[in-house]
Structures are given as C-alpha cells and as structure tokens.
mmCIF file of C-alpha atoms and ligand atoms in Angstrom:
data_model
loop_
_atom_site.group_PDB
_atom_site.id
_atom_site.type_symbol
_atom_site.label_atom_id
_atom_site.label_comp_id
_atom_site.label_asym_id
_atom_site.label_seq_id
_atom_site.Cartn_x
_atom_site.Cartn_y
_atom_site.Cartn_z
ATOM 1 C CA MET O 14 -41.716 10.085 -16.083
ATOM 2 C CA LYS O 15 -43.288 9.101 -12.742
ATOM 3 C CA LYS O 16 -47.011 9.685 -12.279
ATOM 4 C CA PHE O 17 -47.784 13.138 -10.829
ATOM 5 C CA GLN O 18 -49.248 13.183 -7.348
ATOM 6 C CA MET O 19 -49.835 15.905 -4.793
ATOM 7 C CA VAL O 20 -47.808 13.651 -2.443
ATOM 8 C CA ASP O 21 -45.788 10.600 -3.500
ATOM 9 C CA LEU O 22 -45.809 8.428 -0.394
ATOM 10 C CA HIS O 23 -45.089 5.213 -2.269
ATOM 11 C CA THR O 24 -41.701 6.215 -3.693
ATOM 12 C CA GLN O 25 -40.811 7.660 -0.307
ATOM 13 C CA TYR O 26 -41.655 4.281 1.274
ATOM 14 C CA LEU O 27 -39.628 2.287 -1.278
ATOM 15 C CA ASN O 28 -36.541 4.362 -0.463
ATOM 16 C CA ILE O 29 -36.621 3.298 3.219
ATOM 17 C CA LYS O 30 -38.629 0.077 2.868
ATOM 18 C CA ASN O 31 -36.245 -2.088 4.899
ATOM 19 C CA ASP O 32 -36.331 0.197 7.941
ATOM 20 C CA ILE O 33 -40.105 0.603 7.831
ATOM 21 C CA ASP O 34 -40.768 -3.099 7.331
ATOM 22 C CA ARG O 35 -38.369 -4.045 10.114
ATOM 23 C CA GLY O 36 -39.992 -1.566 12.514
ATOM 24 C CA ILE O 37 -43.481 -2.868 11.790
ATOM 25 C CA GLN O 38 -42.349 -6.491 12.091
ATOM 26 C CA GLU O 39 -40.734 -5.801 15.479
ATOM 27 C CA VAL O 40 -44.008 -4.449 16.804
ATOM 28 C CA ILE O 41 -45.931 -7.453 15.508
ATOM 29 C CA ASP O 42 -43.386 -9.835 17.032
ATOM 30 C CA SER O 43 -43.583 -8.022 20.373
ATOM 31 C CA THR O 44 -47.430 -7.821 20.244
ATOM 32 C CA ALA O 45 -47.043 -4.565 22.233
ATOM 33 C CA PHE O 46 -49.444 -2.806 19.872
ATOM 34 C CA ILE O 47 -50.454 -0.106 22.347
ATOM 35 C CA LYS O 48 -47.964 1.708 24.615
ATOM 36 C CA GLY O 49 -45.090 -0.432 23.373
ATOM 37 C CA SER O 50 -41.435 0.526 23.675
ATOM 38 C CA LYS O 51 -41.516 1.961 20.114
ATOM 39 C CA VAL O 52 -43.821 4.725 21.292
ATOM 40 C CA THR O 53 -41.397 5.766 24.034
ATOM 41 C CA GLU O 54 -38.387 5.488 21.709
ATOM 42 C CA PHE O 55 -40.028 7.683 19.085
ATOM 43 C CA GLN O 56 -41.086 10.188 21.743
ATOM 44 C CA GLU O 57 -37.491 10.473 22.976
ATOM 45 C CA HIS O 58 -36.110 10.839 19.460
ATOM 46 C CA LEU O 59 -38.665 13.511 18.649
ATOM 47 C CA GLU O 60 -37.821 15.382 21.858
ATOM 48 C CA GLN O 61 -34.170 15.366 20.768
ATOM 49 C CA TYR O 62 -35.073 16.501 17.264
ATOM 50 C CA THR O 63 -37.413 19.326 18.256
ATOM 51 C CA GLY O 64 -35.801 20.432 21.493
ATOM 52 C CA ALA O 65 -39.185 20.211 23.233
ATOM 53 C CA LYS O 66 -38.863 19.261 26.903
ATOM 54 C CA HIS O 67 -41.957 17.059 26.803
ATOM 55 C CA ILE O 68 -43.709 15.304 23.957
ATOM 56 C CA ILE O 69 -47.013 13.527 24.408
ATOM 57 C CA ASN O 70 -48.012 11.270 21.548
ATOM 58 C CA VAL O 71 -51.714 11.256 20.779
ATOM 59 C CA GLY O 72 -54.146 9.857 18.232
ATOM 60 C CA ASN O 73 -54.109 12.722 15.698
ATOM 61 C CA GLY O 74 -53.485 16.448 15.345
ATOM 62 C CA THR O 75 -57.069 17.412 16.103
ATOM 63 C CA ASP O 76 -56.903 15.524 19.417
ATOM 64 C CA ALA O 77 -53.617 17.283 20.143
ATOM 65 C CA LEU O 78 -55.345 20.663 19.802
ATOM 66 C CA GLN O 79 -58.327 19.542 21.867
ATOM 67 C CA ILE O 80 -56.220 18.112 24.693
ATOM 68 C CA ALA O 81 -54.070 21.255 24.721
ATOM 69 C CA LEU O 82 -57.145 23.448 25.191
ATOM 70 C CA MET O 83 -58.609 21.065 27.795
ATOM 71 C CA ALA O 84 -55.463 21.453 29.904
ATOM 72 C CA LEU O 85 -55.650 25.236 30.218
ATOM 73 C CA GLY O 86 -58.458 25.439 32.779
ATOM 74 C CA LEU O 87 -60.732 27.476 30.513
ATOM 75 C CA LYS O 88 -64.389 28.285 31.159
ATOM 76 C CA PRO O 89 -67.273 28.179 28.671
ATOM 77 C CA GLY O 90 -67.341 31.445 26.759
ATOM 78 C CA ASP O 91 -63.626 32.080 27.075
ATOM 79 C CA GLU O 92 -62.355 33.370 23.755
ATOM 80 C CA VAL O 93 -59.761 31.703 21.571
ATOM 81 C CA ILE O 94 -58.282 33.702 18.710
ATOM 82 C CA THR O 95 -57.482 31.813 15.530
ATOM 83 C CA PRO O 96 -57.043 32.673 11.831
ATOM 84 C CA THR O 97 -60.065 32.329 9.565
ATOM 85 C CA PHE O 98 -57.929 30.990 6.707
ATOM 86 C CA THR O 99 -56.953 27.505 7.930
ATOM 87 C CA PHE O 100 -58.050 23.891 8.208
ATOM 88 C CA ILE O 101 -61.268 23.467 10.181
ATOM 89 C CA ALA O 102 -59.740 21.492 13.081
ATOM 90 C CA THR O 103 -58.280 24.640 14.587
ATOM 91 C CA ALA O 104 -61.718 26.146 15.276
ATOM 92 C CA GLU O 105 -63.604 22.875 15.627
ATOM 93 C CA VAL O 106 -62.039 21.890 18.941
ATOM 94 C CA VAL O 107 -62.659 25.382 20.311
ATOM 95 C CA ALA O 108 -66.355 25.086 19.479
ATOM 96 C CA LEU O 109 -66.586 21.499 20.768
ATOM 97 C CA LEU O 110 -65.243 22.549 24.179
ATOM 98 C CA GLY O 111 -67.850 25.305 24.524
ATOM 99 C CA LEU O 112 -65.223 27.990 24.086
ATOM 100 C CA THR O 113 -65.790 30.896 21.730
ATOM 101 C CA PRO O 114 -63.735 30.937 18.537
ATOM 102 C CA VAL O 115 -62.745 34.475 17.578
ATOM 103 C CA VAL O 116 -61.512 34.399 14.013
ATOM 104 C CA VAL O 117 -59.226 37.030 12.547
ATOM 105 C CA ASP O 118 -57.793 37.852 9.156
ATOM 106 C CA VAL O 119 -54.405 36.830 7.809
ATOM 107 C CA ASP O 120 -51.527 38.535 6.025
ATOM 108 C CA TRP O 121 -51.657 38.566 2.244
ATOM 109 C CA ASP O 122 -48.009 37.633 1.728
ATOM 110 C CA THR O 123 -47.378 34.919 4.305
ATOM 111 C CA MET O 124 -51.039 33.823 4.534
ATOM 112 C CA ASN O 125 -50.434 33.519 8.303
ATOM 113 C CA ILE O 126 -52.473 35.113 11.104
ATOM 114 C CA SER O 127 -52.235 38.909 11.160
ATOM 115 C CA VAL O 128 -50.790 40.294 14.392
ATOM 116 C CA ASP O 129 -52.615 43.612 13.935
ATOM 117 C CA ALA O 130 -55.843 41.649 13.686
ATOM 118 C CA ILE O 131 -54.992 39.718 16.857
ATOM 119 C CA ARG O 132 -54.421 42.965 18.764
ATOM 120 C CA LYS O 133 -57.798 44.323 17.632
ATOM 121 C CA ALA O 134 -59.620 41.100 18.572
ATOM 122 C CA ILE O 135 -58.484 40.965 22.199
ATOM 123 C CA THR O 136 -61.225 41.419 24.802
ATOM 124 C CA PRO O 137 -61.324 40.749 28.574
ATOM 125 C CA LYS O 138 -62.549 37.233 27.713
ATOM 126 C CA THR O 139 -59.596 36.361 25.472
ATOM 127 C CA LYS O 140 -57.587 33.509 26.978
ATOM 128 C CA VAL O 141 -55.711 31.812 24.146
ATOM 129 C CA ILE O 142 -54.166 32.558 20.770
ATOM 130 C CA VAL O 143 -53.900 29.620 18.374
ATOM 131 C CA PRO O 144 -51.578 30.667 15.539
ATOM 132 C CA VAL O 145 -51.421 28.217 12.642
ATOM 133 C CA HIS O 146 -48.066 27.870 10.900
ATOM 134 C CA LEU O 147 -49.816 27.647 7.578
ATOM 135 C CA PHE O 148 -48.331 25.582 4.761
ATOM 136 C CA GLY O 149 -45.133 25.105 6.775
ATOM 137 C CA GLN O 150 -43.998 28.630 7.640
ATOM 138 C CA CYS O 151 -44.161 29.989 11.193
ATOM 139 C CA ALA O 152 -46.554 32.772 12.077
ATOM 140 C CA ASN O 153 -45.052 35.966 13.512
ATOM 141 C CA MET O 154 -44.160 34.370 16.859
ATOM 142 C CA ASP O 155 -42.048 37.321 18.003
ATOM 143 C CA ALA O 156 -45.138 39.539 18.044
ATOM 144 C CA ILE O 157 -47.551 36.810 19.140
ATOM 145 C CA MET O 158 -45.511 35.880 22.224
ATOM 146 C CA GLN O 159 -45.198 39.582 23.024
ATOM 147 C CA ILE O 160 -48.971 40.121 22.790
ATOM 148 C CA ALA O 161 -49.577 37.000 24.897
ATOM 149 C CA GLN O 162 -47.252 38.270 27.586
ATOM 150 C CA GLU O 163 -48.835 41.742 27.626
ATOM 151 C CA HIS O 164 -52.349 40.311 27.994
ATOM 152 C CA ASN O 165 -51.524 37.195 30.024
ATOM 153 C CA LEU O 166 -52.731 34.779 27.338
ATOM 154 C CA PHE O 167 -51.799 31.229 26.451
ATOM 155 C CA VAL O 168 -50.349 30.441 23.034
ATOM 156 C CA VAL O 169 -51.132 27.038 21.503
ATOM 157 C CA GLU O 170 -49.295 26.634 18.211
ATOM 158 C CA ASP O 171 -50.991 24.639 15.483
ATOM 159 C CA ALA O 172 -47.803 23.225 13.978
ATOM 160 C CA CYS O 173 -49.596 20.420 12.149
ATOM 161 C CA GLN O 174 -48.090 21.572 8.835
ATOM 162 C CA ALA O 175 -44.783 22.875 10.138
ATOM 163 C CA ILE O 176 -42.804 20.206 11.967
ATOM 164 C CA GLY O 177 -39.115 21.043 11.617
ATOM 165 C CA ALA O 178 -39.612 24.713 10.692
ATOM 166 C CA GLN O 179 -37.147 26.975 12.510
ATOM 167 C CA TYR O 180 -38.112 30.377 13.872
ATOM 168 C CA THR O 181 -35.451 32.949 14.704
ATOM 169 C CA PHE O 182 -36.489 35.671 17.150
ATOM 170 C CA LYS O 183 -35.283 39.248 16.783
ATOM 171 C CA ASN O 184 -32.888 38.567 19.685
ATOM 172 C CA GLY O 185 -31.203 35.883 17.549
ATOM 173 C CA HIS O 186 -32.597 32.896 19.444
ATOM 174 C CA THR O 187 -33.886 30.049 17.228
ATOM 175 C CA GLN O 188 -36.599 27.559 18.163
ATOM 176 C CA GLN O 189 -38.582 24.943 16.303
ATOM 177 C CA ALA O 190 -42.219 25.324 15.348
ATOM 178 C CA GLY O 191 -44.381 23.915 18.128
ATOM 179 C CA THR O 192 -41.849 24.535 20.908
ATOM 180 C CA ILE O 193 -42.336 28.313 21.142
ATOM 181 C CA GLY O 194 -45.789 28.742 22.666
ATOM 182 C CA HIS O 195 -46.998 27.239 25.966
ATOM 183 C CA ILE O 196 -48.123 24.212 23.952
ATOM 184 C CA GLY O 197 -47.551 23.081 20.355
ATOM 185 C CA CYS O 198 -49.544 20.549 18.381
ATOM 186 C CA THR O 199 -48.608 18.490 15.376
ATOM 187 C CA SER O 200 -50.152 15.837 13.161
ATOM 188 C CA PHE O 201 -48.662 12.700 11.649
ATOM 189 C CA PHE O 202 -51.455 12.318 9.072
ATOM 190 C CA PRO O 203 -49.854 10.402 6.154
ATOM 191 C CA SER O 204 -49.442 13.427 3.879
ATOM 192 C CA LYS O 205 -48.004 15.705 6.576
ATOM 193 C CA ASN O 206 -44.269 16.413 6.470
ATOM 194 C CA LEU O 207 -43.620 13.665 9.020
ATOM 195 C CA GLY O 208 -46.480 11.292 8.277
ATOM 196 C CA CYS O 209 -47.289 7.810 9.528
ATOM 197 C CA TYR O 210 -49.407 5.163 7.768
ATOM 198 C CA GLY O 211 -52.622 5.958 9.589
ATOM 199 C CA ASP O 212 -53.492 8.581 12.179
ATOM 200 C CA GLY O 213 -51.140 10.102 14.707
ATOM 201 C CA GLY O 214 -50.278 13.343 16.429
ATOM 202 C CA ALA O 215 -48.194 14.884 19.178
ATOM 203 C CA ILE O 216 -48.279 17.660 21.737
ATOM 204 C CA PHE O 217 -45.123 19.601 22.639
ATOM 205 C CA THR O 218 -44.554 21.619 25.793
ATOM 206 C CA ASN O 219 -41.699 22.857 27.932
ATOM 207 C CA ASN O 220 -43.994 23.198 30.977
ATOM 208 C CA ASP O 221 -43.805 20.275 33.436
ATOM 209 C CA GLN O 222 -47.263 20.776 34.961
ATOM 210 C CA LEU O 223 -48.995 21.107 31.609
ATOM 211 C CA ALA O 224 -47.166 18.016 30.355
ATOM 212 C CA GLU O 225 -48.376 15.912 33.294
ATOM 213 C CA LYS O 226 -51.909 17.181 32.940
ATOM 214 C CA MET O 227 -52.076 16.615 29.171
ATOM 215 C CA LYS O 228 -50.631 13.125 29.566
ATOM 216 C CA ALA O 229 -53.412 12.381 32.044
ATOM 217 C CA ILE O 230 -56.143 13.935 29.885
ATOM 218 C CA ALA O 231 -55.038 11.865 26.878
ATOM 219 C CA ASN O 232 -55.266 8.770 29.084
ATOM 220 C CA HIS O 233 -58.881 9.024 30.359
ATOM 221 C CA GLY O 234 -57.933 11.735 32.842
ATOM 222 C CA CYS O 235 -55.855 9.556 35.134
ATOM 223 C CA PHE O 236 -52.378 9.782 36.611
ATOM 224 C CA VAL O 237 -52.811 6.433 38.396
ATOM 225 C CA ARG O 238 -54.677 3.671 36.587
ATOM 226 C CA TYR O 239 -58.392 3.579 37.485
ATOM 227 C CA HIS O 240 -58.131 6.852 39.453
ATOM 228 C CA HIS O 241 -59.710 9.499 37.212
ATOM 229 C CA ASP O 242 -58.920 13.073 38.232
ATOM 230 C CA PHE O 243 -60.241 14.822 35.104
ATOM 231 C CA VAL O 244 -62.752 14.123 32.410
ATOM 232 C CA GLY O 245 -60.319 12.926 29.790
ATOM 233 C CA VAL O 246 -60.242 11.294 26.405
ATOM 234 C CA ASN O 247 -58.634 8.213 24.932
ATOM 235 C CA SER O 248 -56.042 9.384 22.461
ATOM 236 C CA ARG O 249 -52.808 7.570 21.727
ATOM 237 C CA LEU O 250 -50.314 6.845 19.007
ATOM 238 C CA ASP O 251 -50.184 3.090 18.397
ATOM 239 C CA SER O 252 -46.876 1.231 18.333
ATOM 240 C CA ILE O 253 -46.921 0.427 14.598
ATOM 241 C CA GLN O 254 -47.339 4.118 13.741
ATOM 242 C CA ALA O 255 -44.572 4.999 16.210
ATOM 243 C CA ALA O 256 -42.248 2.464 14.550
ATOM 244 C CA ILE O 257 -42.971 3.974 11.125
ATOM 245 C CA LEU O 258 -42.385 7.504 12.420
ATOM 246 C CA ASP O 259 -39.184 6.461 14.158
ATOM 247 C CA ALA O 260 -37.900 5.052 10.864
ATOM 248 C CA LYS O 261 -38.805 8.262 9.034
ATOM 249 C CA LEU O 262 -37.603 10.827 11.588
ATOM 250 C CA PRO O 263 -33.872 10.460 10.705
ATOM 251 C CA HIS O 264 -34.826 11.468 7.138
ATOM 252 C CA LEU O 265 -36.963 14.468 8.066
ATOM 253 C CA ASN O 266 -34.237 17.042 7.413
ATOM 254 C CA THR O 267 -33.549 15.515 3.991
ATOM 255 C CA TYR O 268 -37.278 15.509 3.279
ATOM 256 C CA ILE O 269 -37.473 19.183 4.222
ATOM 257 C CA ALA O 270 -34.467 19.973 2.004
ATOM 258 C CA ASN O 271 -36.117 18.142 -0.920
ATOM 259 C CA ARG O 272 -39.300 20.177 -0.470
ATOM 260 C CA GLN O 273 -37.281 23.387 -0.258
ATOM 261 C CA ARG O 274 -35.435 22.473 -3.449
ATOM 262 C CA ALA O 275 -38.715 21.878 -5.267
ATOM 263 C CA ALA O 276 -40.073 25.185 -3.918
ATOM 264 C CA ALA O 277 -36.981 27.045 -5.125
ATOM 265 C CA PHE O 278 -37.508 25.556 -8.589
ATOM 266 C CA TYR O 279 -41.138 26.712 -8.609
ATOM 267 C CA ASP O 280 -40.169 30.154 -7.250
ATOM 268 C CA LYS O 281 -37.653 30.645 -10.037
ATOM 269 C CA ALA O 282 -39.944 29.413 -12.795
ATOM 270 C CA PHE O 283 -42.804 31.689 -11.738
ATOM 271 C CA ALA O 284 -40.786 34.769 -10.757
ATOM 272 C CA ASN O 285 -41.974 37.904 -12.526
ATOM 273 C CA ASN O 286 -45.054 36.300 -14.041
ATOM 274 C CA PRO O 287 -47.811 38.926 -13.703
ATOM 275 C CA HIS O 288 -50.475 36.262 -13.016
ATOM 276 C CA ILE O 289 -48.655 34.428 -10.258
ATOM 277 C CA LEU O 290 -47.502 35.392 -6.788
ATOM 278 C CA THR O 291 -45.235 32.773 -5.258
ATOM 279 C CA PRO O 292 -45.433 32.165 -1.482
ATOM 280 C CA GLY O 293 -44.413 35.236 0.513
ATOM 281 C CA ARG O 294 -41.569 34.585 2.910
ATOM 282 C CA ASP O 295 -41.139 35.670 6.499
ATOM 283 C CA PRO O 296 -37.398 36.253 6.986
ATOM 284 C CA GLN O 297 -37.647 35.029 10.606
ATOM 285 C CA SER O 298 -38.935 31.570 9.681
ATOM 286 C CA THR O 299 -37.686 28.779 7.512
ATOM 287 C CA HIS O 300 -40.408 27.313 5.294
ATOM 288 C CA VAL O 301 -40.834 23.528 5.236
ATOM 289 C CA TYR O 302 -43.377 23.707 2.388
ATOM 290 C CA HIS O 303 -46.080 21.352 3.536
ATOM 291 C CA GLN O 304 -47.832 22.996 0.600
ATOM 292 C CA TYR O 305 -46.528 25.137 -2.215
ATOM 293 C CA THR O 306 -49.370 27.563 -2.699
ATOM 294 C CA LEU O 307 -49.641 30.121 -5.470
ATOM 295 C CA ARG O 308 -51.832 33.192 -5.427
ATOM 296 C CA LEU O 309 -53.320 33.648 -8.893
ATOM 297 C CA ILE O 310 -53.984 37.152 -10.171
ATOM 298 C CA ASP O 311 -56.692 37.595 -12.810
ATOM 299 C CA VAL O 312 -56.704 33.900 -13.610
ATOM 300 C CA ASP O 313 -59.692 31.577 -13.972
ATOM 301 C CA ARG O 314 -58.621 29.075 -11.329
ATOM 302 C CA ASP O 315 -61.045 26.328 -12.333
ATOM 303 C CA GLN O 316 -59.888 26.550 -15.922
ATOM 304 C CA LEU O 317 -56.225 26.390 -14.909
ATOM 305 C CA LYS O 318 -56.956 23.380 -12.689
ATOM 306 C CA ALA O 319 -58.743 21.687 -15.580
ATOM 307 C CA ARG O 320 -55.902 22.365 -18.022
ATOM 308 C CA LEU O 321 -53.391 20.922 -15.573
ATOM 309 C CA ALA O 322 -55.629 17.897 -15.015
ATOM 310 C CA GLU O 323 -55.657 17.276 -18.770
ATOM 311 C CA LYS O 324 -51.892 16.842 -18.451
ATOM 312 C CA ASP O 325 -52.327 14.541 -15.420
ATOM 313 C CA ILE O 326 -51.063 17.208 -13.026
ATOM 314 C CA PRO O 327 -53.127 17.396 -9.835
ATOM 315 C CA SER O 328 -53.623 20.692 -8.038
ATOM 316 C CA MET O 329 -55.654 21.538 -4.925
ATOM 317 C CA VAL O 330 -57.359 24.508 -3.336
ATOM 318 C CA TYR O 331 -56.298 24.835 0.300
ATOM 319 C CA TYR O 332 -58.671 26.337 1.482
ATOM 320 C CA PRO O 333 -61.707 27.271 -0.585
ATOM 321 C CA ILE O 334 -63.895 28.596 2.269
ATOM 322 C CA PRO O 335 -62.663 30.601 5.271
ATOM 323 C CA LEU O 336 -63.923 29.479 8.694
ATOM 324 C CA HIS O 337 -66.356 32.383 9.112
ATOM 325 C CA MET O 338 -68.100 31.381 5.848
ATOM 326 C CA GLN O 339 -68.526 27.703 6.804
ATOM 327 C CA LYS O 340 -72.095 26.575 7.367
ATOM 328 C CA ALA O 341 -71.361 24.985 10.747
ATOM 329 C CA TYR O 342 -69.660 28.151 11.979
ATOM 330 C CA GLN O 343 -72.218 30.731 10.873
ATOM 331 C CA ASP O 344 -72.219 33.363 13.554
ATOM 332 C CA PRO O 345 -74.053 36.679 13.787
ATOM 333 C CA ARG O 346 -70.752 38.310 14.719
ATOM 334 C CA TYR O 347 -69.359 37.639 11.232
ATOM 335 C CA LYS O 348 -70.454 38.206 7.676
ATOM 336 C CA GLN O 349 -68.996 37.999 4.198
ATOM 337 C CA GLY O 350 -66.561 40.854 3.667
ATOM 338 C CA ASP O 351 -65.335 40.981 7.266
ATOM 339 C CA PHE O 352 -62.029 39.284 6.477
ATOM 340 C CA PRO O 353 -61.153 40.504 3.001
ATOM 341 C CA ILE O 354 -57.691 39.006 2.759
ATOM 342 C CA ALA O 355 -58.782 35.521 3.795
ATOM 343 C CA GLU O 356 -61.731 35.750 1.418
ATOM 344 C CA ARG O 357 -59.501 36.851 -1.421
ATOM 345 C CA LEU O 358 -57.000 34.074 -0.709
ATOM 346 C CA ALA O 359 -59.802 31.494 -0.655
ATOM 347 C CA SER O 360 -60.731 32.592 -4.160
ATOM 348 C CA CYS O 361 -57.223 32.733 -5.651
ATOM 349 C CA VAL O 362 -54.927 30.141 -4.025
ATOM 350 C CA LEU O 363 -53.796 27.013 -5.808
ATOM 351 C CA SER O 364 -51.433 24.405 -4.391
ATOM 352 C CA LEU O 365 -49.167 22.477 -6.741
ATOM 353 C CA PRO O 366 -47.704 18.999 -6.206
ATOM 354 C CA MET O 367 -45.241 19.221 -3.324
ATOM 355 C CA HIS O 368 -43.469 16.268 -1.774
ATOM 356 C CA THR O 369 -40.108 14.726 -1.046
ATOM 357 C CA GLU O 370 -39.707 12.811 -4.310
ATOM 358 C CA LEU O 371 -40.232 15.473 -6.990
ATOM 359 C CA ASP O 372 -37.460 15.400 -9.579
ATOM 360 C CA GLU O 373 -36.345 18.056 -11.990
ATOM 361 C CA GLU O 374 -38.050 16.421 -14.982
ATOM 362 C CA GLN O 375 -41.385 16.522 -13.173
ATOM 363 C CA LEU O 376 -40.860 20.068 -11.936
ATOM 364 C CA ASN O 377 -40.001 21.194 -15.446
ATOM 365 C CA TYR O 378 -43.116 19.592 -16.855
ATOM 366 C CA ILE O 379 -45.361 21.064 -14.131
ATOM 367 C CA THR O 380 -44.010 24.600 -14.407
ATOM 368 C CA GLN O 381 -44.148 24.554 -18.206
ATOM 369 C CA ALA O 382 -47.733 23.327 -18.050
ATOM 370 C CA VAL O 383 -48.756 26.055 -15.594
ATOM 371 C CA LEU O 384 -47.114 28.801 -17.635
ATOM 372 C CA ALA O 385 -48.614 27.484 -20.883
ATOM 373 C CA ALA O 386 -52.091 27.324 -19.346
ATOM 374 C CA LEU O 387 -52.192 30.932 -18.113
HETATM 375 C C1 LIG L 21 -53.812 18.334 9.470
HETATM 376 C C2 LIG L 21 -54.138 19.498 10.296
HETATM 377 C C3 LIG L 21 -54.828 19.370 11.517
HETATM 378 C C4 LIG L 21 -55.413 18.092 12.011
HETATM 379 O O1 LIG L 21 -54.608 16.988 12.034
HETATM 380 P P1 LIG L 21 -55.274 15.523 12.016
HETATM 381 O O2 LIG L 21 -54.129 14.634 12.382
HETATM 382 O O3 LIG L 21 -55.799 15.280 10.659
HETATM 383 O O4 LIG L 21 -56.336 15.501 13.055
HETATM 384 C C5 LIG L 21 -55.033 20.512 12.265
HETATM 385 N N1 LIG L 21 -54.618 21.722 11.833
HETATM 386 C C6 LIG L 21 -53.980 21.879 10.663
HETATM 387 C C7 LIG L 21 -53.552 23.252 10.250
HETATM 388 C C8 LIG L 21 -53.746 20.786 9.845
HETATM 389 O O5 LIG L 21 -53.123 20.959 8.670
#
C-alpha cells in the first residue's frame, strides 16, 4: 500500500509529469520568468473555467485578500466581518490595513460563517463581509448577498479552499465559489485543490473598475509604468507556477471528483457512529473537500491522533484556536465563551487524509483504523 499522507502531491505529479515538465521547460527556454505568456494563458483558461469576468493573478492567497480590501476605498476603523473559525490570513490582512476585524460565530453543521451572527454584528461602521468557504463548501451566499445588499456592504469571498465549488441560489442560478461576491480570492498553495509548486493566488471579480484598480495595486499601484497612482504592493504569479497551474487546470474537475469519491467513502464508513459527525452539507453548495473534517463526540482527540499515527496515518486539527483566542488578536471586545460553536469545533475537529490519489485500499485501512481506535 502507498504511504499515507494528508496530501499526495507526488503521485499526482507523476500522473501528469510530461505536461508539467514540458510547461516548466517552455518557461525556462523563453526566459520570460515574470509576466510571461504562460501567466496570461493560465489567466484566460481560469476565466473560462470559473466564469469570472476578470482574474488577476497574484503572489498568494493572503495577498489576494489584502489587495481586494485595499481596492475598496476603506478608512481606518471600518469594520470587516469574518468568521472566527478559519485560517488566520482572513483576519490578518484586515488588521494589517488598520481596519477592524469583527469576528462572528459559525454554524455547527457546515462550520461556515453563521448568517444570524452576521446580522447581529452589523453596525454603521460595517463595510465588508468576508465569508470563508471553509474546507471547500460555500458559505450561505444567498443570505450573505441579501444582507450585503440591504446594508450596502461589499462581499469579498475567501475561496482559498473552494476553487471549483458550485453554489446554486434559491432562484436556480448557479455560480462558482469566488465569482459571487464583489471580489473573490483564491490560493494556489501546493496543497490547495488547485496547487502550484510554490506560492500563488488569484483574485476574481466581475466588476471592471475593481479589476483595473486591483491590477494596478498588485503592480506597485500603477496603470502606466513608473506612474504610481496608489500605494500598491508587488504581488505576482511567476511564469513557472502559471505553467504548472495551466497543466493542472484541465484535471481540476477529475481531482474534485476523486476527493468527492473519497469523502463519500468516509461518509458511509462513519455513518451512524455515535462518536463521529461527518461534515454537514449545505444543499445549495457542492463540496470540493479541501479537507474532510470530522467532529468527534466524547472522544479523546489526542489519543485518537496518536493511535492513527501508530498506524502511519496522519491526521490534522484545522483549526485548534479560533481567531478571537489567538494571542495576536486579543481584543477587549472578545473573551472565551463568546463564540461557543467555534470554540467547540476547535476542540473536536479532526481532518483525515484527503487528496486526489486516495484509493479504496487506503480508505478502507484508514476508516477501519479510526473505528477501531474509538
Ligand atoms: C490557504 C488559505 C489562505 C491563504 O493562502 P496563501 O496562499 O497561503 O497565502 C487564506 N485563507 C484561507 C481560508 C486559506 O485556506
């Protein structure tokens, strides 16, 4: 049996080695390492895949979020609502820009931002909602877009874990994660669902003005070289990463299907076990399973992790500490107990190996090991 890994990027590479190697070699031969034609080609292919009108490639997903917020004309102290159960980047860029992160609780089943909590958190200073499509399933975008419209707010989707997820609105219209809000952000970190072999990210928008402005911000704040209209940043996807992503993009739907197949296997194996809740599903969103995350009930998580490790099965806790409990984000507005669902999730979630190359033999072994260890 193959070695167990949270993500098996090597087998995935071997399956498309020729395309990847050729793409990298073409960039080296062209020496167009920055802003080469591969970057534009990938951008166009990704626009076709996602349906986004504009895609701006940037250096990583965190930059994507930062540039998105920089483009919205916000003032220091403006409030940005984000879930407290997520990766730190979502709140980090808010804090870095002198904006005020307002964290809210999440839903127990989907682990995504709670729309009731968003409604309660809105003040006259609220300007932006940043929903995170956690673990690969879209937040309740029907309600979030409605709230944004009622209160004249921007929506910046953190789709770093959800590229390719499809959201179907109550009116029957379907859109991809990242193309629903005013701006969407994604990451091409190697382990993400569409990962490169280094750092990379992208910003999606259907708004022409925002697209122009974000393109300029990502390029030192200039529309015309050496004419700087904004304080910008330097954030770009390099050509080698673009070539790798362009070779992988045609396989993304197969990769998603492989993850969904593995998730269905896990779901079935753990159904009805009193100690395990499998990921709750939102019927309006497909789930692309960036992570397959269990909620453990009355289980010693450390002990389970250790027993799995004895059998060479890795497992991870995403995320052990909610944002409002992080040292760097201590804030007199928040204390332990304020966000009970996020706090409970932080203490009971466990993510199992989830990637595009899991086979039935491995899945059998993993599920048997989990059930035996409970
Ligand atoms: C990975 C991730 C990011 C950051 O992406 P990087 O490319 O690592 O900067 C932001 N938000 C979420 C939810 C993520 O999973």
